[in-house]
Short mmCIF file of C-alpha atoms and ligand atoms in Angstrom, two decimals:
data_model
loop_
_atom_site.label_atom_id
_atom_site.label_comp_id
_atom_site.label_asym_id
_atom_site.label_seq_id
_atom_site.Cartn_x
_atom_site.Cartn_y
_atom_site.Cartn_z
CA UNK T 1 0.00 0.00 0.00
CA UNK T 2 2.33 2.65 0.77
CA UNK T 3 4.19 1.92 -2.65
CA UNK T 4 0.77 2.72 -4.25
CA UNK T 5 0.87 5.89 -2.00
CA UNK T 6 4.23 7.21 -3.29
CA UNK T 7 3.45 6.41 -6.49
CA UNK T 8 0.21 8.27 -6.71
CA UNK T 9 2.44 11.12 -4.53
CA UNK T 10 5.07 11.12 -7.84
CA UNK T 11 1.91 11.31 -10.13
CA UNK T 12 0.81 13.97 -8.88
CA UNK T 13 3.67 16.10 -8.22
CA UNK T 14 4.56 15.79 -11.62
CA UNK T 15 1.10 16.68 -12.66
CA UNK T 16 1.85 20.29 -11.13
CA UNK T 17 4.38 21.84 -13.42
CA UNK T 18 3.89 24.88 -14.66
CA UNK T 19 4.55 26.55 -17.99
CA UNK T 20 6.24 30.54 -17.95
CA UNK T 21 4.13 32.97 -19.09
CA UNK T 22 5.49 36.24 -19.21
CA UNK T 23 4.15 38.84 -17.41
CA UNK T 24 1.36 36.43 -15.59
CA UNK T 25 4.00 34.12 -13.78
CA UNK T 26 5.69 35.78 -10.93
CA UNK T 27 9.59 35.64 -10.70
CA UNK T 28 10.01 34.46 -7.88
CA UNK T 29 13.89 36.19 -5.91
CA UNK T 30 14.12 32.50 -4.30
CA UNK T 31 12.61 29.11 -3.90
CA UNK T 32 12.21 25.92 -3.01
CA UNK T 33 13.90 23.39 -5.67
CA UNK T 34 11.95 20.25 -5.05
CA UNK T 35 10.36 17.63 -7.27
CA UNK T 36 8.58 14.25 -6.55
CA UNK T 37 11.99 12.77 -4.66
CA UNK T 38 11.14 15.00 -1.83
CA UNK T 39 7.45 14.58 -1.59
CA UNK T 40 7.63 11.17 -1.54
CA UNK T 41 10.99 11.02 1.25
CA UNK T 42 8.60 12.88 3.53
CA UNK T 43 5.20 10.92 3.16
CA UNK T 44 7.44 8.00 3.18
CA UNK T 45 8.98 8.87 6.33
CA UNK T 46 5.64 9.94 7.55
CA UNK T 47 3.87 6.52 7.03
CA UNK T 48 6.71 4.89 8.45
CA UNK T 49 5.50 6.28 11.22
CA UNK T 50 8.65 7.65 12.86
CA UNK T 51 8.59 11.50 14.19
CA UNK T 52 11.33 12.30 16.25
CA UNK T 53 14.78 12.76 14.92
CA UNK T 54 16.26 9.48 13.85
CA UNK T 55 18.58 7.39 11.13
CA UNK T 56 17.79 10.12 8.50
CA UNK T 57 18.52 12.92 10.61
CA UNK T 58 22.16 11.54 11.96
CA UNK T 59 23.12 10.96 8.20
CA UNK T 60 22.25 14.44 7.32
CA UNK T 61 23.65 15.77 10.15
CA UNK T 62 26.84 13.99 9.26
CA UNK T 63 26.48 14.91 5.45
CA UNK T 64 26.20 18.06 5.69
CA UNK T 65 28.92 18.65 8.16
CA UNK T 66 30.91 17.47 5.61
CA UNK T 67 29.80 20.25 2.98
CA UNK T 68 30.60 22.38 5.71
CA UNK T 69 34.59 20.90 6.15
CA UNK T 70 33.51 19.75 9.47
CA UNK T 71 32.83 16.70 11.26
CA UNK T 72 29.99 16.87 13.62
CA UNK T 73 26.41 18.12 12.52
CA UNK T 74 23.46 19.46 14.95
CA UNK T 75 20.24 19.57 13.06
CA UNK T 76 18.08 22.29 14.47
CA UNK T 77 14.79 23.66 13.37
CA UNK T 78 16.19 27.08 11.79
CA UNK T 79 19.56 28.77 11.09
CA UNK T 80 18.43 30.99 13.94
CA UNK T 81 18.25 28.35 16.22
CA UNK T 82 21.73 27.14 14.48
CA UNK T 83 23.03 30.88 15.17
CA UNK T 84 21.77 30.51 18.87
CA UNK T 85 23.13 26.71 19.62
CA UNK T 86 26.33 27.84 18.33
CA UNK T 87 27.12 31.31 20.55
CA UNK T 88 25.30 29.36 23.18
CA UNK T 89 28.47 27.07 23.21
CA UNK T 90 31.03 28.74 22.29
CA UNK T 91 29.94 31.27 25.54
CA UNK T 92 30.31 27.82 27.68
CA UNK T 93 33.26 26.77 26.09
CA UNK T 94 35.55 30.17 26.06
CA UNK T 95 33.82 32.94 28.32
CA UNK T 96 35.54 31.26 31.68
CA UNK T 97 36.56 34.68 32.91
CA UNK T 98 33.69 36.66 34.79
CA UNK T 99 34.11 40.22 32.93
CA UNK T 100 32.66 41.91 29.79
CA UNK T 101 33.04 40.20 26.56
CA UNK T 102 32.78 41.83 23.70
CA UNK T 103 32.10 40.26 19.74
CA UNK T 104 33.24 41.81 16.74
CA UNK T 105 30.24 41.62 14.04
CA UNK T 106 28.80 43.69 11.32
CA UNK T 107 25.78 45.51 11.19
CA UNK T 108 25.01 45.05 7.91
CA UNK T 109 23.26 41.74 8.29
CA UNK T 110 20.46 39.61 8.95
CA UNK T 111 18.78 40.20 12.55
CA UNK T 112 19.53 36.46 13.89
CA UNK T 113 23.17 36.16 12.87
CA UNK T 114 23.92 39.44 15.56
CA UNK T 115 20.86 38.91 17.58
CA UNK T 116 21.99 35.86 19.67
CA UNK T 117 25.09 38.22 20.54
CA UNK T 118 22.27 40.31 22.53
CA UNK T 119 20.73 37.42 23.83
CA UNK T 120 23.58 36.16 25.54
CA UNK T 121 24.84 39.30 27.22
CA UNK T 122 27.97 40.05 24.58
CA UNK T 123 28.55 43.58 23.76
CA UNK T 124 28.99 43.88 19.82
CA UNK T 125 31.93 46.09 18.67
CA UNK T 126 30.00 46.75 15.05
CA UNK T 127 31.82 47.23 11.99
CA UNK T 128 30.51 48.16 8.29
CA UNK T 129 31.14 46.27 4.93
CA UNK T 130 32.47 46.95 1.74
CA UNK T 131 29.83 48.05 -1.37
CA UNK T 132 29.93 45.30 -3.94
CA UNK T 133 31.79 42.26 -1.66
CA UNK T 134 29.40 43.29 1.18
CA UNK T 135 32.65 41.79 3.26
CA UNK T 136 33.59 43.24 6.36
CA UNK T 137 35.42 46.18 6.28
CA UNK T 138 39.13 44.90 7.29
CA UNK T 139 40.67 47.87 8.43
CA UNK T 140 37.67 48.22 11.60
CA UNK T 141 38.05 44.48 11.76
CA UNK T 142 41.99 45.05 12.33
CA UNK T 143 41.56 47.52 14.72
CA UNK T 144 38.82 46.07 16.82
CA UNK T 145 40.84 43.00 17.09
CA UNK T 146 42.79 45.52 19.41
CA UNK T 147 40.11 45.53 22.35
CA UNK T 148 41.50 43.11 25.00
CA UNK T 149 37.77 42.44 26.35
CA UNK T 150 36.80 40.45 22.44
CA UNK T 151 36.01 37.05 22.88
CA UNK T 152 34.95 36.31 19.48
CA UNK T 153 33.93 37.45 15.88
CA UNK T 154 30.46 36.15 13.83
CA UNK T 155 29.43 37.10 10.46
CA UNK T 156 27.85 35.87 7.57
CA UNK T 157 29.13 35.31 3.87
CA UNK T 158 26.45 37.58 2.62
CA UNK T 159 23.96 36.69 0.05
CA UNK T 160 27.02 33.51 -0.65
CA UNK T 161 30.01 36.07 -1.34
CA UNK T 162 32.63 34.65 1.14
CA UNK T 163 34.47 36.60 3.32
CA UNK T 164 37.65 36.59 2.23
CA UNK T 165 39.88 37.05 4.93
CA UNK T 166 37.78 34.75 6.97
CA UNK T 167 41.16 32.28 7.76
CA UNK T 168 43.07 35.57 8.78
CA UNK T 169 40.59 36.28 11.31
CA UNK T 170 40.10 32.81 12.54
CA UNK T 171 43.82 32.75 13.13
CA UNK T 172 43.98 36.04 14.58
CA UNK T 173 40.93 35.46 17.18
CA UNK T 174 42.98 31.74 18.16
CA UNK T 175 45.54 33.93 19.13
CA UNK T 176 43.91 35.71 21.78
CA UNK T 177 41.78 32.16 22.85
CA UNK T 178 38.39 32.97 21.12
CA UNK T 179 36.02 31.86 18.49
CA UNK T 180 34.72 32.90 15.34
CA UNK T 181 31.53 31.90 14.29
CA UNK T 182 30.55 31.62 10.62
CA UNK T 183 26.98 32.54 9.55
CA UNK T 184 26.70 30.05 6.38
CA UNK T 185 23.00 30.32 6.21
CA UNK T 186 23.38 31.95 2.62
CA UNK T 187 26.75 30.65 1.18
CA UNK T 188 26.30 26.83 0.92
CA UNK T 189 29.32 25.29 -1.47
CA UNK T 190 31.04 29.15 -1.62
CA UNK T 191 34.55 28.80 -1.37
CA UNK T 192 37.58 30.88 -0.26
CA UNK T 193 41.19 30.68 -0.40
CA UNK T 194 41.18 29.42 -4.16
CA UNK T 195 38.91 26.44 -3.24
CA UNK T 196 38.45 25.54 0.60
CA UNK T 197 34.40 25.18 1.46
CA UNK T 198 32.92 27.83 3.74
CA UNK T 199 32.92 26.99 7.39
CA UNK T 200 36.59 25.31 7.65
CA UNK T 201 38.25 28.36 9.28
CA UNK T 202 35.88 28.90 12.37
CA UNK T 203 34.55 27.18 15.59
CA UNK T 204 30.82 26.74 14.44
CA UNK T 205 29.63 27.19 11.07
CA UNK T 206 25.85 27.44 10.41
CA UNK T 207 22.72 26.60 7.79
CA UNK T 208 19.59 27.77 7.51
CA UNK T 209 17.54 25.04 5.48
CA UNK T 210 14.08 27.56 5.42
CA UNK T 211 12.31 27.36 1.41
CA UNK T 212 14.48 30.65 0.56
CA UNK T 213 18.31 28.77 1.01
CA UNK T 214 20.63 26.30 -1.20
CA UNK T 215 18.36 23.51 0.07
CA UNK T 216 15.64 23.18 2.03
CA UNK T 217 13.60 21.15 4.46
CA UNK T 218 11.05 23.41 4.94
CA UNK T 219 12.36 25.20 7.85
CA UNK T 220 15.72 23.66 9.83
CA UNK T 221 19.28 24.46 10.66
CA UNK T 222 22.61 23.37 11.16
CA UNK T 223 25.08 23.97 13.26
CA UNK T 224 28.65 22.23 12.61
CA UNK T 225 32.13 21.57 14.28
CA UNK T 226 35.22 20.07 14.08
CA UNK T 227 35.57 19.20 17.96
CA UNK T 228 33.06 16.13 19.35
CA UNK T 229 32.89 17.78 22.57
CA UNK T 230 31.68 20.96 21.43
CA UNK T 231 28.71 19.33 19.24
CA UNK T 232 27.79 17.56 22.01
CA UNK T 233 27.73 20.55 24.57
CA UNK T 234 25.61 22.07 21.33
CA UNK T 235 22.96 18.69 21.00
CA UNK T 236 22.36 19.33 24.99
CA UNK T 237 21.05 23.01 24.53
CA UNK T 238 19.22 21.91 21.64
CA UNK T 239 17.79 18.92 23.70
CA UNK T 240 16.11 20.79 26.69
CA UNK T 241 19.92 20.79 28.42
CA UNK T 242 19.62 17.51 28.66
CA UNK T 243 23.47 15.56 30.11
CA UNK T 244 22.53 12.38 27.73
CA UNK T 245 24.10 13.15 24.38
CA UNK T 246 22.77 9.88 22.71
CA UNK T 247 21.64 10.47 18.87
CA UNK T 248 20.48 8.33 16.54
CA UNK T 249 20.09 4.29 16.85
CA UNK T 250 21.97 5.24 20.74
CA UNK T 251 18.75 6.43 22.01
CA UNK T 252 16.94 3.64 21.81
CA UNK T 253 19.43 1.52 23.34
CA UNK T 254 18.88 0.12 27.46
CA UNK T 255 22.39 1.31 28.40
CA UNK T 256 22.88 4.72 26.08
CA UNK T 257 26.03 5.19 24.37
CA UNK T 258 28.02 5.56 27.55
CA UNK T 259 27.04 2.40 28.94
CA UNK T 260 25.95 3.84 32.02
CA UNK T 261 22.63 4.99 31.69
CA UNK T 262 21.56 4.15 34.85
CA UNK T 263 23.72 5.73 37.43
CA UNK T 264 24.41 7.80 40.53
CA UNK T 265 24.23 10.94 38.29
CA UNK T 266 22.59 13.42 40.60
CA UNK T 267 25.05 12.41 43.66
CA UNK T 268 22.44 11.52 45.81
CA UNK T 269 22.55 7.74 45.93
CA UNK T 270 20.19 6.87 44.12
CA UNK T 271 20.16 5.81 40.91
CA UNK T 272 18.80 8.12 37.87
CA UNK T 273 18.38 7.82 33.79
CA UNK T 274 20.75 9.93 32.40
CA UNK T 275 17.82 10.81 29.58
CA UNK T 276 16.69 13.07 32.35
CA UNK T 277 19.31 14.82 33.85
CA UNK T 278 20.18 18.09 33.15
CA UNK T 279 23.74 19.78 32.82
CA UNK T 280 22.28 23.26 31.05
CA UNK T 281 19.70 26.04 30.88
CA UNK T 282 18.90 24.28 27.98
CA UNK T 283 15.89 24.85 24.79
CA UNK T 284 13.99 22.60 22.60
CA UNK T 285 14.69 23.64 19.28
CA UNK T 286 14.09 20.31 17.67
CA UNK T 287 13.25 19.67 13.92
CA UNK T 288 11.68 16.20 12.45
CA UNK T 289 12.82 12.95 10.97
CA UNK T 290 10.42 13.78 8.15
CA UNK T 291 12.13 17.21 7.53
CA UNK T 292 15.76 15.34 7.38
CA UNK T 293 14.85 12.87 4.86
CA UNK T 294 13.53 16.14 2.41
CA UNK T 295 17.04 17.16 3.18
CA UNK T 296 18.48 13.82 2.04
CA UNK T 297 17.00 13.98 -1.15
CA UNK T 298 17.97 17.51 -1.78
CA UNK T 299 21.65 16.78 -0.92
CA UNK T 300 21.84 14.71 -3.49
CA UNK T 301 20.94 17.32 -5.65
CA UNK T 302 23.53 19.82 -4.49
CA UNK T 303 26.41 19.96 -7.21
CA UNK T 304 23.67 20.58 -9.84
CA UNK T 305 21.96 23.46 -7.65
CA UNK T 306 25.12 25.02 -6.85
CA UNK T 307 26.31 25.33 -10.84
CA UNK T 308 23.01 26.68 -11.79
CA UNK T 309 22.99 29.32 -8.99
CA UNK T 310 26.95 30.49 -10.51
CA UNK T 311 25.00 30.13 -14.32
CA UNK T 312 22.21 32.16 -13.50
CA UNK T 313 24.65 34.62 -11.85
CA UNK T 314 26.96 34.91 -15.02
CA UNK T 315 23.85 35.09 -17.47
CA UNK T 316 22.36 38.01 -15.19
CA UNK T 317 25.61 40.04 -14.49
CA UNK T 318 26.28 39.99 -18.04
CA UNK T 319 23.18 41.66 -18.69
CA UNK T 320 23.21 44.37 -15.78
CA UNK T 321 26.96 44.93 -16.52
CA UNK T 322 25.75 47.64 -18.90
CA UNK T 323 24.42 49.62 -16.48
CA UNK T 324 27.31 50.10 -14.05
CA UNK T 325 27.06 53.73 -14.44
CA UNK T 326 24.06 53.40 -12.20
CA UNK T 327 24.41 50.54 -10.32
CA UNK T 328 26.93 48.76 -7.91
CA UNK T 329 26.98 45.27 -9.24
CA UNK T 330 28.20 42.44 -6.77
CA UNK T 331 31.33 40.45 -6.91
CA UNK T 332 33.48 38.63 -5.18
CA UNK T 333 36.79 39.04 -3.58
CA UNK T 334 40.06 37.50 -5.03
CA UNK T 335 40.58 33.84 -4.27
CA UNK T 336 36.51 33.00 -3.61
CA UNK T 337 34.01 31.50 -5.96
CA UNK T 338 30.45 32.15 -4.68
CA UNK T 339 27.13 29.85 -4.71
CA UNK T 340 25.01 32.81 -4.93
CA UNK T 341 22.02 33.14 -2.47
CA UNK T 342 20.57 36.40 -4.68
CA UNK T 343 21.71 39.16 -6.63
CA UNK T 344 22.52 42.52 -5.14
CA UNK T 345 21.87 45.79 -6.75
CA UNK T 346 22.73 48.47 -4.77
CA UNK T 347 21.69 52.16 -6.74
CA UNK T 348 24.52 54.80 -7.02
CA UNK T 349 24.44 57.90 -5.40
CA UNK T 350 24.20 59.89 -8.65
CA UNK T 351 21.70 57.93 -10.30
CA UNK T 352 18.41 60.21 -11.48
CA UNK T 353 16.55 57.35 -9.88
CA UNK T 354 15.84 56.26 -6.80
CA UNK T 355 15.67 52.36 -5.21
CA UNK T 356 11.89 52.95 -4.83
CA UNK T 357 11.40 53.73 -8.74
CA UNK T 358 12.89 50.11 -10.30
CA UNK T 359 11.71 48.40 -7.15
CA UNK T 360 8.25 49.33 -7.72
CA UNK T 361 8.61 48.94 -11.55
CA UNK T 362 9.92 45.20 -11.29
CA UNK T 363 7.14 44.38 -9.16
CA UNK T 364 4.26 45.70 -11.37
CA UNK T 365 5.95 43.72 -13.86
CA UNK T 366 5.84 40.28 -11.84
CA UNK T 367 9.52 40.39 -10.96
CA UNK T 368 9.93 40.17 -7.39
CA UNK T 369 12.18 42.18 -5.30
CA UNK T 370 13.79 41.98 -1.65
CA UNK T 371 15.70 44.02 0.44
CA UNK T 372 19.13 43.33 1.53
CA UNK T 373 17.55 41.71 4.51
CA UNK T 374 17.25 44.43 7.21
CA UNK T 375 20.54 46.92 5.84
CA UNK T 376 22.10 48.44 8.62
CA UNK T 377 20.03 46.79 12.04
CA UNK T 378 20.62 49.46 14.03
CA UNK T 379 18.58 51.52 11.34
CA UNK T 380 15.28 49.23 12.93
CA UNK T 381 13.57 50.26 16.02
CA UNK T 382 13.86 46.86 18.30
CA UNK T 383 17.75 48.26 17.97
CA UNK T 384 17.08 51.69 19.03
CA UNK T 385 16.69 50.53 22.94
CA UNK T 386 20.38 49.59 22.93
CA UNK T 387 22.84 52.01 24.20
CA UNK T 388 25.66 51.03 22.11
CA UNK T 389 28.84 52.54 22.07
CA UNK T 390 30.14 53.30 18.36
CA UNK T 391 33.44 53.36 17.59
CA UNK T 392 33.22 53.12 13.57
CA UNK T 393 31.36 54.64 10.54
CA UNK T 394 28.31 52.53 9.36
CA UNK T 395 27.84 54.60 6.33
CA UNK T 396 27.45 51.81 4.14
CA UNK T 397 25.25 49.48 6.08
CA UNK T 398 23.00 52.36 6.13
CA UNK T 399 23.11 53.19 2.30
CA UNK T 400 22.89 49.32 1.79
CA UNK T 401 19.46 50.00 3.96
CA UNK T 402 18.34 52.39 2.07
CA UNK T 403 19.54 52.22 -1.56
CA UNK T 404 20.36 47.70 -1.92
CA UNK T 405 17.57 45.62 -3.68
CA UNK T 406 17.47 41.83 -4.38
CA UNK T 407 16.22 40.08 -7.13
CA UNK T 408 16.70 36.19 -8.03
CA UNK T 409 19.64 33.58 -8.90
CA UNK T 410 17.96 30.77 -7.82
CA UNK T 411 17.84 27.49 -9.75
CA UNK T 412 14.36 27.51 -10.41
CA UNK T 413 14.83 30.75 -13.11
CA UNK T 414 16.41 30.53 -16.38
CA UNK T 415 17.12 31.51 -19.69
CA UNK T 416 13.71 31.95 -21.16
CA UNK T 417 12.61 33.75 -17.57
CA UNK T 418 15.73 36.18 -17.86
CA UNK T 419 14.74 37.35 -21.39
CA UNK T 420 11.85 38.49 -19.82
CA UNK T 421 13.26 40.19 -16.76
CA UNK T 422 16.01 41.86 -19.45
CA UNK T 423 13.48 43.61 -21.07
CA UNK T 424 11.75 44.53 -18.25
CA UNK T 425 14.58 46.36 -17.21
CA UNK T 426 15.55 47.68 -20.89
CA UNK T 427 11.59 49.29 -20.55
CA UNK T 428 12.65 51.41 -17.29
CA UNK T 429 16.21 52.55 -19.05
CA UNK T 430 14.29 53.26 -22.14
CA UNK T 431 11.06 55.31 -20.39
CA UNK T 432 13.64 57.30 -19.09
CA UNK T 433 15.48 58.19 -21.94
CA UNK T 434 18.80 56.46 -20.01
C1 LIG Y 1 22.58 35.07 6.89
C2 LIG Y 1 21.38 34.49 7.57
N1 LIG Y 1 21.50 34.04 8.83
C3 LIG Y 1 20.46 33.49 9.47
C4 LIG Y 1 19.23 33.36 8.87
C5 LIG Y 1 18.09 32.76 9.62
O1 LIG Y 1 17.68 31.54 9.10
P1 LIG Y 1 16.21 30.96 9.45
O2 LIG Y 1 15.24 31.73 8.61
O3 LIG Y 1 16.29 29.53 9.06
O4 LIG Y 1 15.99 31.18 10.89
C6 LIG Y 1 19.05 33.82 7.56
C7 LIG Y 1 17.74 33.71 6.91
O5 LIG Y 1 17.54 33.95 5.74
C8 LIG Y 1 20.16 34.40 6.89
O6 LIG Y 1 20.05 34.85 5.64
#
């Protein structure tokens, strides 16, 4: 019966394509790349009857760790959560001292890679980014490296560019015993220093795996080390603080992977399951079995996502490239090769338009639009009831917040949809004469 169900499930997947019709269809900036192997991994999973994180989730865990060039994987139900698990142990495996820690990080970014920082009690020494690489400006990096209270630096590769002197700074923060975290939510299979993966020069690295990112399971996370100890310290805060560390086939064994289940473990005398003891102020930021086995299936689709995000990228900057006198185009540094997230346009100062103007006229026209998620944060009102102390410019987080628009790269556009958006955006030059 359930191979009946699946097949019925491929049927009618494959019943829903849709044909482009320009100027009805929307462009979507980003989406989900799924077909019938992911619909049927999840109802399969689902009749199976297995919730909970299980088999699935430990190989995807370990698979994408990999993609990561790390060992250990903690699946989590959103790169937030991945952002959160990750300071969350770094702060219990470097902040020993009792004094004032302070964490380089840019403001330029999406709330939940700097928000955690605030969460935790850090004070963020923010620095701005570079128009066009959107990396981190080095020289404030340099300097803040300087302050004797910072503990650690975390960023994102934005919108996939990679940071480029991401291994200078992970060396440099070593030296004074902290961490760097790196924000990989958008930069899946980028690579710096002529061909290392994103996330091998830093402590944690971290996914988001919402409908919007290189692959998805719907919503979900990752966070990913090198060190066993620290991805276990990272499953207990995911796992209500929970001591037991068991994953996979372990946790439905009698004596847990440390073969001592049942112990003293409180100290009291009596004996306790170590399922429910409790070592941390921990969460439950859990995803499902069903949600790792969509993210199976996509994996295996990865190399051929990646090279269409770099096509779409080429075929698109070719076009725009005619229009530098208007725009700042994005690119990447020397020595990194991006797997774009979305394309960046951010409008020049002297440009006789304004963002507002081509935003509005992609949209009439069906082509969708974002922001560069929120610009400069501290532009946003939840910021505004921080008292922080600023020691550099932000000039161009704020221009980013008020002049950057995003449209799409993602796999599911292509050649016949970007001879549509070309022309839309040959009718705006041409209405205005430009
Ligand atoms: C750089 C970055 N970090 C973190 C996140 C948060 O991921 P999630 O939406 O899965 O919580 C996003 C979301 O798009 C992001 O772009």
């Amino acid at each position: 019966m359930k191979e009946k169900i699946l097949d019925l499930v491929e049927q009618f997947v494959d019943a829903q394509e849709k044909k482009f019709v320009p100027g009805e269809t929307v462009v979507q900036y980003t989406g989900p790349t799924i077909d019938k192997d992911e619909y049927t991994a999840i109802i399969g999973t689902v009749l199976d009857g297995w919730f909970g994180l299980g088999a699935q989730a430990s190989e995807f865990e370990a698979k994408v760790a990999q993609r990561l060039a790390k060992t250990y994987g903690v699946y989590v139900n959103s790169g937030s959560s991945a952002n959160l698990i990750a300071l969350e142990t770094m702060k219990e495996l470097y902040c020993i001292e009792d004094k004032n820690y302070k964490i380089i990080t840019t403001a330029a970014s999406f709330p939940t890679t700097v928000n955690p920082i605030l969460q935790l009690g850090f004070e963020p020494i923010f620095v701005d980014v570079e128009l066009g690489t959107y990396n981190l400006n080095d020289e404030q990096v340099m300097d803040a490296f300087n302050d004797e209270d910072v503990i650690g630096i975390v960023y994102a590769h934005p919108l996939g560019i990679p940071v480029a002197n991401t291994k200078k700074y992970y060396e440099l923060i070593k030296q004074k015993g902290g961490f760097l975290i790196e924000d990989c939510c958008d930069a899946l299979d980028s690579t710096y220093n002529d061909g290392e993966l994103v996330g091998k020069y830093s402590d944690a690295a971290t996914l988001s795996f919402y409908a919007a990112h290189h692959i998805t399971t719907g919503e979900g996370g990752m966070v990913a080390f090198s060190q066993r100890n620290a991805a276990n310290v990272a499953r207990s805060y995911r796992d209500w603080g929970r001591a037991c560390f068991c994953a996979g086939k372990d946790v439905l064994s009698s004596t847990g992977a440390c073969n001592r289940r049942f112990a003293d473990w409180l100290g009291t005398g009596v004996v306790t399951d170590h399922r429910y003891v409790y070592d941390r102020i921990g969460y439950n930021v859990k995803p499902l079995e069903l949600q790792a086995s969509m993210g199976l299936a996509q994996l295996k689709k990865l190399d051929d996502l990646t090279q269409r995000r770099k096509d779409n990228y080429i075929c698109l900057h070719g076009f725009l490239s005619q229009y530098e006198q208007y725009f700042i185009l994005p690119t990447t540094p020397s020595g990194t090769d991006a797997s774009w997230f979305s394309y960046p346009i951010t409008i020049k100062d002297d440009a006789p338009f304004k963002r507002a103007d081509i935003v509005e006229f992609l949209e009439e026209n069906k082509i969708q639009t974002r922001n560069f998620f929120a610009g400069n944060l501290l532009d946003h009102p939840a910021y505004k009831q921080f008292d922080f102390e600023l020691k550099y410019s932000l000039d161009n987080a704020s221009k980013i917040t008020n002049d950057t628009f995003m449209i799409g790269v993602w796999p599911g556009l292509n050649e016949e949809i970007y001879q549509y958006v070309f022309e839309v955006f040959e009718k705006f030059f041409n209405q205005r004469g430009l």
